PDB file of C-alpha atoms in Angstrom:
ATOM      1  CA  MET A  26     -19.796   0.598  15.063  1.00 84.00           C
ATOM      2  CA  SER A  27     -18.271   1.837  11.819  1.00 93.00           C
ATOM      3  CA  LEU A  28     -16.073  -0.225   9.524  1.00 95.00           C
ATOM      4  CA  HIS A  29     -13.181   2.090  10.463  1.00 96.00           C
ATOM      5  CA  ASP A  30     -13.723   1.372  14.178  1.00 96.00           C
ATOM      6  CA  ASP A  31     -13.966  -2.354  13.490  1.00 97.00           C
ATOM      7  CA  ALA A  32     -10.700  -2.276  11.531  1.00 97.00           C
ATOM      8  CA  VAL A  33      -8.903  -0.510  14.381  1.00 97.00           C
ATOM      9  CA  LEU A  34     -10.182  -3.072  16.909  1.00 97.00           C
ATOM     10  CA  VAL A  35      -9.296  -6.020  14.672  1.00 97.00           C
ATOM     11  CA  LEU A  36      -5.784  -4.681  14.155  1.00 97.00           C
ATOM     12  CA  LYS A  37      -5.255  -3.922  17.846  1.00 97.00           C
ATOM     13  CA  ASP A  38      -6.232  -7.520  18.641  1.00 96.00           C
ATOM     14  CA  HIS A  39      -4.081  -9.073  15.893  1.00 96.00           C
ATOM     15  CA  GLN A  40      -1.183 -11.077  17.322  1.00 93.00           C
ATOM     16  CA  GLY A  41       2.217 -10.818  15.676  1.00 91.00           C
ATOM     17  CA  GLN A  42       3.573  -8.685  12.850  1.00 96.00           C
ATOM     18  CA  ASP A  43       3.812  -5.806  15.329  1.00 97.00           C
ATOM     19  CA  GLU A  44       5.657  -3.318  13.110  1.00 97.00           C
ATOM     20  CA  LEU A  45       3.372  -3.874  10.138  1.00 97.00           C
ATOM     21  CA  ARG A  46       0.289  -3.824  12.360  1.00 97.00           C
ATOM     22  CA  GLN A  47       1.403  -0.416  13.648  1.00 97.00           C
ATOM     23  CA  VAL A  48       1.773   0.850  10.063  1.00 96.00           C
ATOM     24  CA  TYR A  49      -1.878  -0.109   9.494  1.00 96.00           C
ATOM     25  CA  LEU A  50      -3.015   1.567  12.717  1.00 98.00           C
ATOM     26  CA  ASP A  51      -1.030   4.729  11.931  1.00 97.00           C
ATOM     27  CA  HIS A  52      -2.549   4.791   8.449  1.00 97.00           C
ATOM     28  CA  LEU A  53      -6.086   4.582   9.831  1.00 97.00           C
ATOM     29  CA  ALA A  54      -5.339   7.252  12.452  1.00 97.00           C
ATOM     30  CA  ALA A  55      -4.023   9.612   9.763  1.00 97.00           C
ATOM     31  CA  HIS A  56      -6.673   8.833   7.145  1.00 96.00           C
ATOM     32  CA  PRO A  57     -10.341   8.647   8.187  1.00 94.00           C
ATOM     33  CA  ASP A  58     -10.964   7.440   4.607  1.00 95.00           C
ATOM     34  CA  GLY A  59      -8.152   4.872   4.853  1.00 95.00           C
ATOM     35  CA  LEU A  60     -10.447   1.931   4.082  1.00 95.00           C
ATOM     36  CA  TRP A  61     -11.697   3.258   0.783  1.00 94.00           C
ATOM     37  CA  LYS A  62     -10.274   2.941  -2.703  1.00 90.00           C
ATOM     38  CA  ALA A  63     -10.434   6.732  -3.058  1.00 92.00           C
ATOM     39  CA  CYS A  64      -7.699   7.160  -0.418  1.00 92.00           C
ATOM     40  CA  GLY A  65      -4.669   7.806  -2.606  1.00 89.00           C
ATOM     41  CA  ALA A  66      -2.245   7.259   0.283  1.00 91.00           C
ATOM     42  CA  GLY A  67      -3.294   3.614   0.284  1.00 92.00           C
ATOM     43  CA  HIS A  68      -6.178   1.700   1.751  1.00 93.00           C
ATOM     44  CA  VAL A  69      -6.968  -1.248   3.955  1.00 97.00           C
ATOM     45  CA  THR A  70      -8.270  -4.195   1.957  1.00 96.00           C
ATOM     46  CA  ALA A  71      -9.671  -7.567   3.019  1.00 98.00           C
ATOM     47  CA  SER A  72      -8.940 -10.965   1.532  1.00 98.00           C
ATOM     48  CA  ALA A  73      -9.358 -14.646   2.272  1.00 98.00           C
ATOM     49  CA  LEU A  74      -7.557 -17.751   1.157  1.00 98.00           C
ATOM     50  CA  VAL A  75     -10.190 -20.387   0.394  1.00 98.00           C
ATOM     51  CA  VAL A  76      -9.118 -23.862   1.440  1.00 98.00           C
ATOM     52  CA  ASP A  77     -10.627 -27.324   1.377  1.00 97.00           C
ATOM     53  CA  PRO A  78      -8.883 -29.134   4.271  1.00 96.00           C
ATOM     54  CA  SER A  79     -10.634 -32.437   3.540  1.00 95.00           C
ATOM     55  CA  ARG A  80      -8.963 -32.553   0.106  1.00 96.00           C
ATOM     56  CA  GLY A  81      -5.742 -30.681   0.974  1.00 97.00           C
ATOM     57  CA  ARG A  82      -6.173 -27.898  -1.531  1.00 97.00           C
ATOM     58  CA  ALA A  83      -6.424 -24.123  -1.902  1.00 98.00           C
ATOM     59  CA  LEU A  84      -8.483 -22.162  -4.415  1.00 98.00           C
ATOM     60  CA  LEU A  85      -6.605 -19.400  -6.248  1.00 98.00           C
ATOM     61  CA  THR A  86      -7.753 -16.870  -8.789  1.00 97.00           C
ATOM     62  CA  LEU A  87      -5.734 -15.726 -11.766  1.00 96.00           C
ATOM     63  CA  HIS A  88      -6.312 -12.004 -11.264  1.00 91.00           C
ATOM     64  CA  LYS A  89      -7.457 -10.299 -14.451  1.00 88.00           C
ATOM     65  CA  LYS A  90      -5.468  -7.062 -13.975  1.00 84.00           C
ATOM     66  CA  LEU A  91      -2.389  -8.345 -12.145  1.00 85.00           C
ATOM     67  CA  ARG A  92      -2.160 -11.672 -14.050  1.00 91.00           C
ATOM     68  CA  MET A  93      -0.996 -13.455 -10.902  1.00 93.00           C
ATOM     69  CA  TRP A  94      -2.425 -16.388  -8.929  1.00 97.00           C
ATOM     70  CA  LEU A  95      -3.795 -14.853  -5.720  1.00 97.00           C
ATOM     71  CA  GLN A  96      -6.247 -15.392  -2.905  1.00 97.00           C
ATOM     72  CA  MET A  97      -9.722 -13.845  -3.214  1.00 97.00           C
ATOM     73  CA  GLY A  98     -10.022 -10.308  -1.955  1.00 95.00           C
ATOM     74  CA  GLY A  99     -10.164  -6.619  -2.606  1.00 91.00           C
ATOM     75  CA  HIS A 100     -11.559  -3.284  -1.616  1.00 93.00           C
ATOM     76  CA  CYS A 101     -13.927  -2.755   1.275  1.00 96.00           C
ATOM     77  CA  GLU A 102     -17.420  -1.493   0.518  1.00 95.00           C
ATOM     78  CA  PRO A 103     -19.610   0.729   2.733  1.00 91.00           C
ATOM     79  CA  GLY A 104     -22.116  -2.075   3.375  1.00 93.00           C
ATOM     80  CA  ASP A 105     -19.503  -4.515   4.679  1.00 96.00           C
ATOM     81  CA  GLY A 106     -19.717  -3.410   8.316  1.00 94.00           C
ATOM     82  CA  THR A 107     -16.643  -5.406   9.374  1.00 97.00           C
ATOM     83  CA  LEU A 108     -13.358  -6.475   7.834  1.00 97.00           C
ATOM     84  CA  ALA A 109     -14.405 -10.097   8.296  1.00 98.00           C
ATOM     85  CA  ARG A 110     -17.609  -9.499   6.304  1.00 98.00           C
ATOM     86  CA  ALA A 111     -15.604  -7.723   3.583  1.00 98.00           C
ATOM     87  CA  ALA A 112     -13.228 -10.692   3.313  1.00 98.00           C
ATOM     88  CA  LEU A 113     -16.104 -13.194   3.245  1.00 98.00           C
ATOM     89  CA  ARG A 114     -18.004 -11.136   0.646  1.00 98.00           C
ATOM     90  CA  GLU A 115     -14.933 -10.917  -1.599  1.00 97.00           C
ATOM     91  CA  ALA A 116     -14.193 -14.640  -1.225  1.00 97.00           C
ATOM     92  CA  THR A 117     -17.789 -15.571  -2.005  1.00 97.00           C
ATOM     93  CA  GLU A 118     -18.058 -13.233  -5.006  1.00 96.00           C
ATOM     94  CA  GLU A 119     -14.744 -14.246  -6.539  1.00 96.00           C
ATOM     95  CA  SER A 120     -15.002 -17.992  -5.863  1.00 97.00           C
ATOM     96  CA  GLY A 121     -18.699 -18.420  -6.611  1.00 97.00           C
ATOM     97  CA  ILE A 122     -18.913 -20.690  -3.557  1.00 97.00           C
ATOM     98  CA  ASP A 123     -21.835 -20.249  -1.175  1.00 95.00           C
ATOM     99  CA  GLY A 124     -21.407 -21.352   2.423  1.00 97.00           C
ATOM    100  CA  LEU A 125     -17.780 -20.337   2.973  1.00 98.00           C
ATOM    101  CA  THR A 126     -16.907 -19.879   6.633  1.00 98.00           C
ATOM    102  CA  LEU A 127     -14.053 -17.841   8.037  1.00 98.00           C
ATOM    103  CA  ALA A 128     -11.698 -19.662  10.373  1.00 97.00           C
ATOM    104  CA  PRO A 129     -12.150 -18.446  13.951  1.00 96.00           C
ATOM    105  CA  GLY A 130      -9.663 -16.127  15.580  1.00 95.00           C
ATOM    106  CA  GLY A 131      -9.704 -13.202  13.165  1.00 96.00           C
ATOM    107  CA  PRO A 132      -7.185 -12.505  10.425  1.00 98.00           C
ATOM    108  CA  VAL A 133      -4.335 -14.959   9.930  1.00 98.00           C
ATOM    109  CA  ARG A 134      -1.836 -12.366   8.683  1.00 98.00           C
ATOM    110  CA  LEU A 135      -1.240  -8.901   7.240  1.00 98.00           C
ATOM    111  CA  ASP A 136       0.426  -8.112   3.924  1.00 96.00           C
ATOM    112  CA  ARG A 137       1.290  -4.656   2.558  1.00 95.00           C
ATOM    113  CA  HIS A 138       1.896  -4.487  -1.179  1.00 90.00           C
ATOM    114  CA  HIS A 139       1.781  -1.948  -3.982  1.00 83.00           C
ATOM    115  CA  THR A 140      -0.847  -2.306  -6.701  1.00 81.00           C
ATOM    116  CA  PRO A 141      -1.653  -0.205  -9.765  1.00 78.00           C
ATOM    117  CA  CYS A 142      -4.231   1.779  -7.744  1.00 80.00           C
ATOM    118  CA  ALA A 143      -2.259   2.372  -4.509  1.00 83.00           C
ATOM    119  CA  TRP A 144      -0.683   0.635  -1.539  1.00 88.00           C
ATOM    120  CA  HIS A 145      -2.922  -2.135  -0.226  1.00 93.00           C
ATOM    121  CA  LEU A 146      -2.765  -2.817   3.489  1.00 96.00           C
ATOM    122  CA  ASP A 147      -4.350  -6.236   3.224  1.00 97.00           C
ATOM    123  CA  VAL A 148      -5.972  -7.945   6.201  1.00 98.00           C
ATOM    124  CA  GLN A 149      -5.955 -11.629   5.330  1.00 98.00           C
ATOM    125  CA  TYR A 150      -8.365 -14.285   6.579  1.00 98.00           C
ATOM    126  CA  ALA A 151      -8.740 -18.018   6.030  1.00 98.00           C
ATOM    127  CA  ALA A 152     -12.003 -19.284   4.532  1.00 98.00           C
ATOM    128  CA  VAL A 153     -13.043 -22.931   4.609  1.00 98.00           C
ATOM    129  CA  ALA A 154     -15.079 -24.281   1.700  1.00 98.00           C
ATOM    130  CA  PRO A 155     -18.045 -26.516   2.524  1.00 97.00           C
ATOM    131  CA  SER A 156     -17.970 -30.165   1.507  1.00 92.00           C
ATOM    132  CA  GLY A 157     -18.696 -30.595  -2.178  1.00 90.00           C
ATOM    133  CA  ALA A 158     -18.104 -26.920  -2.987  1.00 92.00           C
ATOM    134  CA  VAL A 159     -18.206 -26.032  -6.664  1.00 92.00           C
ATOM    135  CA  GLU A 160     -16.397 -22.888  -7.762  1.00 95.00           C
ATOM    136  CA  ALA A 161     -17.568 -20.476 -10.458  1.00 94.00           C
ATOM    137  CA  ILE A 162     -15.282 -17.982 -12.141  1.00 92.00           C
ATOM    138  CA  SER A 163     -16.138 -14.291 -11.752  1.00 90.00           C
ATOM    139  CA  ASP A 164     -15.559 -11.429 -14.167  1.00 88.00           C
ATOM    140  CA  GLU A 165     -12.571 -10.354 -12.036  1.00 83.00           C
ATOM    141  CA  SER A 166     -10.637 -13.513 -12.898  1.00 91.00           C
ATOM    142  CA  LEU A 167      -8.983 -15.003 -15.923  1.00 94.00           C
ATOM    143  CA  ASP A 168      -9.071 -18.430 -14.268  1.00 96.00           C
ATOM    144  CA  LEU A 169     -10.008 -20.067 -10.984  1.00 97.00           C
ATOM    145  CA  ARG A 170      -8.342 -23.297  -9.909  1.00 97.00           C
ATOM    146  CA  TRP A 171      -7.816 -25.606  -6.941  1.00 98.00           C
ATOM    147  CA  PHE A 172      -4.173 -26.361  -6.188  1.00 98.00           C
ATOM    148  CA  PRO A 173      -2.863 -29.033  -3.815  1.00 98.00           C
ATOM    149  CA  TYR A 174      -1.166 -27.229  -0.910  1.00 98.00           C
ATOM    150  CA  ALA A 175       2.260 -28.485  -2.059  1.00 97.00           C
ATOM    151  CA  GLU A 176       1.801 -26.894  -5.501  1.00 98.00           C
ATOM    152  CA  VAL A 177       0.842 -23.363  -4.392  1.00 98.00           C
ATOM    153  CA  ALA A 178       4.491 -22.277  -4.244  1.00 98.00           C
ATOM    154  CA  ASP A 179       4.898 -23.359  -7.885  1.00 97.00           C
ATOM    155  CA  VAL A 180       2.305 -20.849  -9.144  1.00 98.00           C
ATOM    156  CA  ALA A 181       1.957 -18.089  -6.552  1.00 97.00           C
ATOM    157  CA  ASP A 182       4.295 -15.518  -5.051  1.00 94.00           C
ATOM    158  CA  GLU A 183       5.809 -15.568  -1.574  1.00 95.00           C
ATOM    159  CA  SER A 184       2.961 -13.562  -0.016  1.00 95.00           C
ATOM    160  CA  VAL A 185       0.422 -16.236  -1.006  1.00 97.00           C
ATOM    161  CA  VAL A 186       2.746 -18.991   0.243  1.00 98.00           C
ATOM    162  CA  ARG A 187       3.042 -17.233   3.625  1.00 97.00           C
ATOM    163  CA  LEU A 188      -0.742 -16.811   3.720  1.00 98.00           C
ATOM    164  CA  LEU A 189      -1.181 -20.537   3.037  1.00 98.00           C
ATOM    165  CA  GLU A 190       1.247 -21.390   5.855  1.00 98.00           C
ATOM    166  CA  ALA A 191      -0.631 -19.117   8.278  1.00 97.00           C
ATOM    167  CA  THR A 192      -3.956 -20.538   7.117  1.00 97.00           C
ATOM    168  CA  LEU A 193      -2.868 -24.144   7.606  1.00 97.00           C
ATOM    169  CA  ALA A 194      -1.657 -23.300  11.111  1.00 95.00           C
ATOM    170  CA  ARG A 195      -5.161 -22.001  11.886  1.00 93.00           C
ATOM    171  CA  VAL A 196      -7.537 -24.535  10.258  1.00 92.00           C
TER     172      VAL A 196
END
């Protein structure tokens, strides 16, 4: 199965956000290259909010280009195979944490936003850090920091706050 086919199946199975979900499906139907950065009309991306439920905290990255506190994530790559693998790869690369696991049940939410490169149709997952996880900043970040759940709204925008709420409902 191709990554495109996987994305269509994941989106068809996603519960809620029906209008936005249909925008994603229409995009993929109209753009066979709709998962790739080269698609100027926008592209499906994959991200994951890394949480540590045992300590009540979320790991955010201060994005180098956008200069905002965000979840880990980004563009799909041909070797990803599935959106879930893309999200886990991005979360692992950007957090430096080995052993992350995605929460069961597929993506927790969708978020469409404009970036300097194009519209991102982000498929957002929840990733749980293993006990004793130690983060390591990547070259894509200016900073990487754990925030208590209650402090995320103080540093991040509304989309990250909604992702945290959806994540906490799942894990």
